[in-house]
Coordinates of C-alpha atoms and ligand atoms in Angstrom, one line a residue:
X135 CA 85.3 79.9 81.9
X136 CA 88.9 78.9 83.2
X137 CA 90.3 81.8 85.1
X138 CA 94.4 81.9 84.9
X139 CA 95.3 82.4 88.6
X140 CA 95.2 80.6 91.3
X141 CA 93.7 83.1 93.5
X142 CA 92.1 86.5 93.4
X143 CA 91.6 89.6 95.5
X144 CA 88.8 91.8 95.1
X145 CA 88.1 95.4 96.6
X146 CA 85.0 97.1 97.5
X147 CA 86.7 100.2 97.3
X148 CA 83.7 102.6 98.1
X149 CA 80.5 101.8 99.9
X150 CA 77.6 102.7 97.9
X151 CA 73.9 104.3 98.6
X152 CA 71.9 103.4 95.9
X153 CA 68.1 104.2 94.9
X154 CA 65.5 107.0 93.7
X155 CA 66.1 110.1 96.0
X156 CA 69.2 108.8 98.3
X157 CA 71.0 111.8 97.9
X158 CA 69.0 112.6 100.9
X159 CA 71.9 110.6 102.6
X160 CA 74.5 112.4 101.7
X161 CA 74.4 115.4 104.5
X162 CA 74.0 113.0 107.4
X163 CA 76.8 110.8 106.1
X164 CA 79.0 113.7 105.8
X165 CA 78.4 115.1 109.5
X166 CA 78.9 111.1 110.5
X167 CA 82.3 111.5 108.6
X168 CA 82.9 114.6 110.7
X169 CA 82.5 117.3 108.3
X170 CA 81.2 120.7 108.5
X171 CA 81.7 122.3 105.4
X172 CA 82.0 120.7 102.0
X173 CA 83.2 121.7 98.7
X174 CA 81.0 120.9 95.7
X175 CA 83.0 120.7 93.1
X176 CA 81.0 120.6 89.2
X177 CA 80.5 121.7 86.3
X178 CA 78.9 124.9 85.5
X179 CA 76.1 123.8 83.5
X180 CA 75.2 121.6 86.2
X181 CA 75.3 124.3 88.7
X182 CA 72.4 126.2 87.1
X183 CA 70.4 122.8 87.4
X184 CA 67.9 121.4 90.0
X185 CA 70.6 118.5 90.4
X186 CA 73.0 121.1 92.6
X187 CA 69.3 122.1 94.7
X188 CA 69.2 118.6 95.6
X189 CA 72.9 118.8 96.9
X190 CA 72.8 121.5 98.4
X191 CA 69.5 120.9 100.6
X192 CA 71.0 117.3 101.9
X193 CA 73.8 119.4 103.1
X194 CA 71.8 121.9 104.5
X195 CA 69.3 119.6 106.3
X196 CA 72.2 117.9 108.0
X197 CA 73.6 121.2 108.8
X198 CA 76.6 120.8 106.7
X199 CA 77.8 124.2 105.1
X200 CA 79.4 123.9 101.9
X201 CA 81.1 126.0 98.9
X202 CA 80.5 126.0 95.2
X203 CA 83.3 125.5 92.8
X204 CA 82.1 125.1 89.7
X205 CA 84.8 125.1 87.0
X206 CA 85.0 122.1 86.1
X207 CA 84.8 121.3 82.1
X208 CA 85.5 118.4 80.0
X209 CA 88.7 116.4 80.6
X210 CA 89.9 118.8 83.7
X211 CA 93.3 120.1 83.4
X212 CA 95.8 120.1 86.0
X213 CA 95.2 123.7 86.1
X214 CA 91.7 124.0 87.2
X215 CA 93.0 121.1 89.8
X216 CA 94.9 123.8 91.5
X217 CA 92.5 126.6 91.2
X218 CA 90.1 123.9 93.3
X219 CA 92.5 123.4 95.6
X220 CA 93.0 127.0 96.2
X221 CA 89.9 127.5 96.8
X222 CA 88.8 124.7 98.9
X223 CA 91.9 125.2 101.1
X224 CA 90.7 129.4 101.1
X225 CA 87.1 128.3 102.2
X226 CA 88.9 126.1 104.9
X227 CA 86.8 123.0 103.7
X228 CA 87.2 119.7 105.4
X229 CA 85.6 117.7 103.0
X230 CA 84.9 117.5 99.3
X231 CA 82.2 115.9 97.0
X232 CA 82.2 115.4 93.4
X233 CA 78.9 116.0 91.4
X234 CA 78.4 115.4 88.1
X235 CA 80.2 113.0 85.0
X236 CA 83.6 111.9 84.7
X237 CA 85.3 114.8 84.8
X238 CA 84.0 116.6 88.1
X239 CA 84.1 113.5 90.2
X240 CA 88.0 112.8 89.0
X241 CA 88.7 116.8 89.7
X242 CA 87.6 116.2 92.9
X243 CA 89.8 113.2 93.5
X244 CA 92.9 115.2 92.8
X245 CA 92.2 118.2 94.6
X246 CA 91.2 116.0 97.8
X247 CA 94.9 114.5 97.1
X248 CA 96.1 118.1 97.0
X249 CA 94.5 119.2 99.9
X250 CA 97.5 116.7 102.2
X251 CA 100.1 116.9 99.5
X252 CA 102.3 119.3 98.0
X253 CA 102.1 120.0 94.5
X254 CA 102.6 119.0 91.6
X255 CA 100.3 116.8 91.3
X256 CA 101.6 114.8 88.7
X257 CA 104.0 113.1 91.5
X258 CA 101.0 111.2 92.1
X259 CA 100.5 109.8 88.6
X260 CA 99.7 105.8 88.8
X261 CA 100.9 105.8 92.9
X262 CA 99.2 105.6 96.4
X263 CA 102.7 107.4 97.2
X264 CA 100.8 110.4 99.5
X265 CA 99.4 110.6 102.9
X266 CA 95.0 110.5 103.3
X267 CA 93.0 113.8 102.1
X268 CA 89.7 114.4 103.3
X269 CA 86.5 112.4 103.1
X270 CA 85.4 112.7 99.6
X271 CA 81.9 112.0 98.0
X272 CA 80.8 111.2 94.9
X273 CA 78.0 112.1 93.7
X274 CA 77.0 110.9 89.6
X275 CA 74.7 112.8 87.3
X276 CA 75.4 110.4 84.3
X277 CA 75.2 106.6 83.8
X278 CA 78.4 105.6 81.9
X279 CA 81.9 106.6 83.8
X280 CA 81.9 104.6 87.1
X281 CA 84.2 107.1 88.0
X282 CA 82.2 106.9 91.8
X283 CA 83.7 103.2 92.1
X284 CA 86.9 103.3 90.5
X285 CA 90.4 104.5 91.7
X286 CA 91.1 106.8 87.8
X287 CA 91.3 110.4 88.3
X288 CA 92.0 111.1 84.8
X289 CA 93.2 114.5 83.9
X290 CA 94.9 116.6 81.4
X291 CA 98.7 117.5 82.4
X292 CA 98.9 120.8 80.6
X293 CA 103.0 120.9 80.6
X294 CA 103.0 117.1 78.7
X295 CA 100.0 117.5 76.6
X296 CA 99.1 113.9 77.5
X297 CA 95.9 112.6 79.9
X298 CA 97.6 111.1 83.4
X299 CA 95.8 109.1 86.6
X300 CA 96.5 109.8 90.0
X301 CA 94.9 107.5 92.0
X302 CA 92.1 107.6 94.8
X303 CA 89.4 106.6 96.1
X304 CA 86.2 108.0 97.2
X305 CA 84.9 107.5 100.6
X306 CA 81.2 107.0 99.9
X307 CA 79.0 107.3 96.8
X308 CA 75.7 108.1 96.1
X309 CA 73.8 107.0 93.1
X310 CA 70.6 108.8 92.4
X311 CA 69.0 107.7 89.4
X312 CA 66.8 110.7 90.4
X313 CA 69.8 113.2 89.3
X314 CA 69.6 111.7 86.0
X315 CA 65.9 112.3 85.2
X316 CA 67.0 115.4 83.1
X317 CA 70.2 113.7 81.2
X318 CA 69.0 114.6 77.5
X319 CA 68.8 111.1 75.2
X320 CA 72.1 111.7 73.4
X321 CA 73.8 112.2 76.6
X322 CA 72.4 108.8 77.9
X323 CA 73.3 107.2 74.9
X324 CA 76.5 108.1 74.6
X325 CA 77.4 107.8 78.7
X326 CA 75.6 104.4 78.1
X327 CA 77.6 103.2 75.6
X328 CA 80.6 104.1 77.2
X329 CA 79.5 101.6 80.4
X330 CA 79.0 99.1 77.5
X331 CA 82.8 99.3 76.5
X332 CA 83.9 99.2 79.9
X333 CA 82.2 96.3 80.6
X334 CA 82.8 94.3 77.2
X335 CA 86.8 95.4 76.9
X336 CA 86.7 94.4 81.0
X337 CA 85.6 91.1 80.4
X338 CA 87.4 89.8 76.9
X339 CA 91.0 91.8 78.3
X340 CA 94.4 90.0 79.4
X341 CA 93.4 89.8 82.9
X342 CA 89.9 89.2 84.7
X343 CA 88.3 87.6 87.3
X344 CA 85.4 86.1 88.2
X345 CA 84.0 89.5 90.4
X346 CA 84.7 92.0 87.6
X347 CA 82.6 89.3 85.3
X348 CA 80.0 88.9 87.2
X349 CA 79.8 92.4 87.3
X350 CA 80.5 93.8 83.8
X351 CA 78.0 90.5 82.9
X352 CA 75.3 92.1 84.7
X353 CA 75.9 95.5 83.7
X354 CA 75.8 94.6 80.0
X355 CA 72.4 92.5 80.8
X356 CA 71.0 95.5 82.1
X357 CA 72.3 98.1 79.2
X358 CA 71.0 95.4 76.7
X359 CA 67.3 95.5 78.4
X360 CA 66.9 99.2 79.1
X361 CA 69.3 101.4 77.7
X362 CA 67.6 101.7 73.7
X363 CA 64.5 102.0 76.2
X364 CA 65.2 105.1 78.0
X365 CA 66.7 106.8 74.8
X366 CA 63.5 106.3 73.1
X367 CA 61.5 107.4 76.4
X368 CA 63.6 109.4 78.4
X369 CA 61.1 110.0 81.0
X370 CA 61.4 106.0 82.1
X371 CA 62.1 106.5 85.7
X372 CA 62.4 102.5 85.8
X373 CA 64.6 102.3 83.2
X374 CA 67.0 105.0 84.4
X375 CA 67.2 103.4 87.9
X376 CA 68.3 100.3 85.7
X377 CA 71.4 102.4 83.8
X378 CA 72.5 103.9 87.1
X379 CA 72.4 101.0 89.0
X380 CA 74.4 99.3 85.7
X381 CA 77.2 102.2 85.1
X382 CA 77.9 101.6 88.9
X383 CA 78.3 98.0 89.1
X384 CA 80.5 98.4 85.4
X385 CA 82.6 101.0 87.1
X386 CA 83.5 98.5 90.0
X387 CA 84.4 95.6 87.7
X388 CA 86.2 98.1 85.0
X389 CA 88.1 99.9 88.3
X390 CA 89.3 96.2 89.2
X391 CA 91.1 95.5 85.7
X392 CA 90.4 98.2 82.9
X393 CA 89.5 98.9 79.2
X394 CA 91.9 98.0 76.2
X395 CA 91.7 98.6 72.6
X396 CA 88.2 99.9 72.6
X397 CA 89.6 102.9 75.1
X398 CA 92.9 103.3 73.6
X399 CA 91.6 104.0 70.1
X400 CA 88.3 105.8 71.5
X401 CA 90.0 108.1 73.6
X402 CA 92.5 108.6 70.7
X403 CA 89.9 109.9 68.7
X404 CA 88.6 112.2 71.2
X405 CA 92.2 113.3 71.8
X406 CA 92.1 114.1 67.7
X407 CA 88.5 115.1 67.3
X408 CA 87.3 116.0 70.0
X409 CA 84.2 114.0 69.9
X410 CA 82.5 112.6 73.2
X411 CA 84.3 110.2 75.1
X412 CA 81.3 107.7 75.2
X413 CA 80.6 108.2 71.6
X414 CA 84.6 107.6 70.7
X415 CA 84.8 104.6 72.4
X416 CA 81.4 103.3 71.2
X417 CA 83.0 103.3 67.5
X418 CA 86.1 101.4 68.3
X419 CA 83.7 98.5 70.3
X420 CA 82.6 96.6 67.5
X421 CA 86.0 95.7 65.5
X422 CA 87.2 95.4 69.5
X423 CA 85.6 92.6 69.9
X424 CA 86.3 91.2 66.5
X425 CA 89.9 91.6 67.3
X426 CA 89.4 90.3 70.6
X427 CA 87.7 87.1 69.5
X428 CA 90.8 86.0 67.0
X429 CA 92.6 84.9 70.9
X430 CA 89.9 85.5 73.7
X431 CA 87.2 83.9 71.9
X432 CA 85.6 82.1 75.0
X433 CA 85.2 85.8 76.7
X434 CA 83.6 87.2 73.6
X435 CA 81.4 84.4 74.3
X436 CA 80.5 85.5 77.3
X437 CA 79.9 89.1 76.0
X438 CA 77.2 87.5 73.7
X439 CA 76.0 85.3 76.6
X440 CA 75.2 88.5 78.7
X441 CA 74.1 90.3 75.6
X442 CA 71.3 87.6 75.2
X443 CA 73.0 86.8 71.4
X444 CA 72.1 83.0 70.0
X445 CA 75.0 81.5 68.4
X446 CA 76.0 78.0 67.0
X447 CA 77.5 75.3 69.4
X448 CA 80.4 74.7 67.5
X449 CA 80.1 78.9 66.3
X450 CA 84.3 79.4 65.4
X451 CA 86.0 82.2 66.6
X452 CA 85.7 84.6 64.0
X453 CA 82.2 84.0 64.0
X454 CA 81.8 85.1 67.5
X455 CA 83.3 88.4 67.2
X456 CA 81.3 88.9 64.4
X457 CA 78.2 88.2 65.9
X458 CA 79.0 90.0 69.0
X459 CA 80.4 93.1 67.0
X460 CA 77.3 92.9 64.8
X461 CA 75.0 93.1 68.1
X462 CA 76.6 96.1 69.2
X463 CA 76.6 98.1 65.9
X464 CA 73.2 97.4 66.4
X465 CA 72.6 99.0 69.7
X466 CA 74.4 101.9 68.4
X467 CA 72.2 102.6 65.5
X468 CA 68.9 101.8 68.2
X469 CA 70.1 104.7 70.6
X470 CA 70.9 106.8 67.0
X471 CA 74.4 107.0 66.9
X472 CA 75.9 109.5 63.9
X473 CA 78.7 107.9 62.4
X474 CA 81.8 109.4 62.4
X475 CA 81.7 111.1 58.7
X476 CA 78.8 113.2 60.5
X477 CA 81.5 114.6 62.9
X478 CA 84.1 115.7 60.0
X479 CA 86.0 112.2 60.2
X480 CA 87.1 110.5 57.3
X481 CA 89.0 107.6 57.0
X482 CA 92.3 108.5 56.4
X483 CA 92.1 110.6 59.2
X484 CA 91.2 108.2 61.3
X485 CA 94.1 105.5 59.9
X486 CA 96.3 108.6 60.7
X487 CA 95.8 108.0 64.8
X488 CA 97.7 104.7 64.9
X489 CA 100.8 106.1 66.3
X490 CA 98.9 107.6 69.2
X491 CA 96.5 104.5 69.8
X492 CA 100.0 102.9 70.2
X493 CA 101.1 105.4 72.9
X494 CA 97.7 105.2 74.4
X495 CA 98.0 104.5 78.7
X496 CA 95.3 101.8 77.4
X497 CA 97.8 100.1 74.4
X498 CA 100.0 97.9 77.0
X499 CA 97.3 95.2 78.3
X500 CA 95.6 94.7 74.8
X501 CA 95.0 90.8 74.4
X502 CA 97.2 90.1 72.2
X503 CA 100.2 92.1 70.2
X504 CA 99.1 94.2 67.0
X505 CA 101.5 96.2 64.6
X506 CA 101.0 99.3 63.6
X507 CA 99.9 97.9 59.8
X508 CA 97.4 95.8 61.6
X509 CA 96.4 98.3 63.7
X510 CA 95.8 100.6 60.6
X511 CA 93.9 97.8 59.0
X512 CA 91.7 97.7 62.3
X513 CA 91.3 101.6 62.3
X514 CA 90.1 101.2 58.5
X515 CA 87.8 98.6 59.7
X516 CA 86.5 100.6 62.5
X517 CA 85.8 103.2 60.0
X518 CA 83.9 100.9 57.7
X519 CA 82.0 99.3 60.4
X520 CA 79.4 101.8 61.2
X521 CA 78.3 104.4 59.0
Ligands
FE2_875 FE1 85.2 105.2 79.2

């Protein structure tokens, strides 16, 4: 694999703890980063689980105090954003941690922004424009978003209507395959598959290098080996170390570069639908890669290479993208993906969302230009592909 430039700079943006029970670490690491009273910031489901018990003991045995906001819900709103601030600032916090999916650990990125900036937030949309927050800790519950490793907090701007990213990184996370013992099999699939597409769009997008490969390579190794194994047997405490440890090492490849097609369309579809992120994203990732084949066909190469796929030597390009698209829709039906007729999506609906995939944050580094006719044709496609 040629890489383009002539040199390459990589970030370890966030130290890591990783392993069974480590969220033991996270009180003494927060008294070592000078805290003395934390807000947890989740969601509420999670707050009535034995996940929060194991948060809130760590803090406790380090005698750390901490505060409970727990409002956080699917794709956060700017809103709820403030409300966290609010209160963290009211509870005089000097430190925050983020426990759960996507969407708590990004609230908690904003609000530790907010807590040293003025609003509104969306001044801080895409910049590093603002002056340090507190130390903030992330904490995942689910094996898909990365968000623990990656510099997205995404969030929904109630006054545009639109999803926006202010950018910042955590101070330390801790990755507890423990915490995910109770993630129910659909959940794990669908968070799974979403690590999947951030690692396949990662490694076949305009630019790479070779650290996010290595990484999205391995993740995809790992997904491929255990992730239809702890859907079927969600008690595999091996297996779920395995997705953890995979989502994480995705998140700091996909956080170095990013998703493309696969994300703009997915996410378009959840902006539409309303249908899982994961799950979205997981539709669009088989004609992806087809797509992605017609001009980065020695990257989709690589996807099948780390996916363990057998192909011809002299295999042509649009036979890689099939195989590789053919190996995913394969997966998805092995960890029991519905299609998308099962969620009230037909396909005229879904050739409807063009002109949004085109607006999508995701749309400007596809691989190579599509129109909106092709893009329709793809969207048809995508439809077609898995049922
Ligand atoms: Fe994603």
């Amino acid at each position: 694999m040629a890489y383009p430039k002539e040199y390459y700079t990589y970030g370890q943006k966030c130290p890591v703890y990783e392993g069974p029970g480590v969220i033991k670490e996270l009180g003494p690491q927060a008294k070592a980063f000078g805290c003395k009273k934390l807000v947890i910031v989740t969601d509420p489901g999670l707050a009535k689980t034995p996940v929060i018990d194991a948060v809130k003991k760590s803090l406790e045995d380090a005698g750390v105090a901490y505060a409970l906001f727990d409002k956080i819900n699917v794709d956060p709103l700017d809103t709820i954003v403030y409300e966290g601030e609010d209160f963290a600032k009211a509870e005089k916090a000097d430190g925050l941690v983020g426990v759960g999916g996507g969407s708590s650990m990004d609230a908690a990125k904003s609000i530790a922004i907010l807590m040293t900036n003025p609003r509104p937030l969306s001044q801080y949309y895409y910049s590093w424009d603002y002056k340090p927050g507190p130390p903030l800790f992330e904490v995942p519950t689910t094996t898909g978003t990365g968000s623990e490793c990656t510099s997205y907090s995404v969030i929904s701007d109630t006054t545009l209507h639109v999803k926006k990213v202010p950018l910042k990184n955590a101070d330390m996370a801790f990755c507890d395959a423990e915490l995910t013992y109770g993630l129910p099999p659909s959940l794990t699939a669908a968070t799974g598959l979403d690590a999947f597409a951030h690692a396949a769009e990662t490694m076949t997008g305009l630019i790479q290098n070779p650290h996010t490969d290595a990484l999205c390579s391995f993740g995809i190794k790992e997904l491929c080996k255990y992730l239809v194994r702890v859907v079927n047997n969600p008690g595999d405490k091996e297996g779920r170390e395995h997705l953890m440890r995979a989502s994480n090492l995705i998140g700091i490849g996909f956080g170095e570069m990013g998703c493309h097609l696969g994300h703009a369309i997915g996410q378009c579809i959840g902006a539409k639908y309303h249908t899982t992120h994961g799950i979205s994203c997981a539709w669009a990732l088989p004609v992806t890669m087809e797509y992605s084949a017609k001009t980065e066909a020695d990257k989709v190469k690589m996807v099948a290479d780390s996916m363990g796929l057998e192909y011809p030597e002299n295999v042509s390009d649009e036979e890689i993208g099939k195989i590789v698209s053919d190996g995913i829709v394969q997966i998805m039906h092995d960890v029991h993906l519905q299609p998308m007729s099962e969620y009230g999506i037909d396909r005229e609906g879904l050739i409807g969302i063009a002109d949004i995939v085109m607006g999508d944050n995701c749309w400007p580094v596809i691989p190579s230009p599509l129109t909106k006719p092709e893009l329709e044709e793809l969207l048809g496609k995508c439809f077609d592909s898995y049922q």
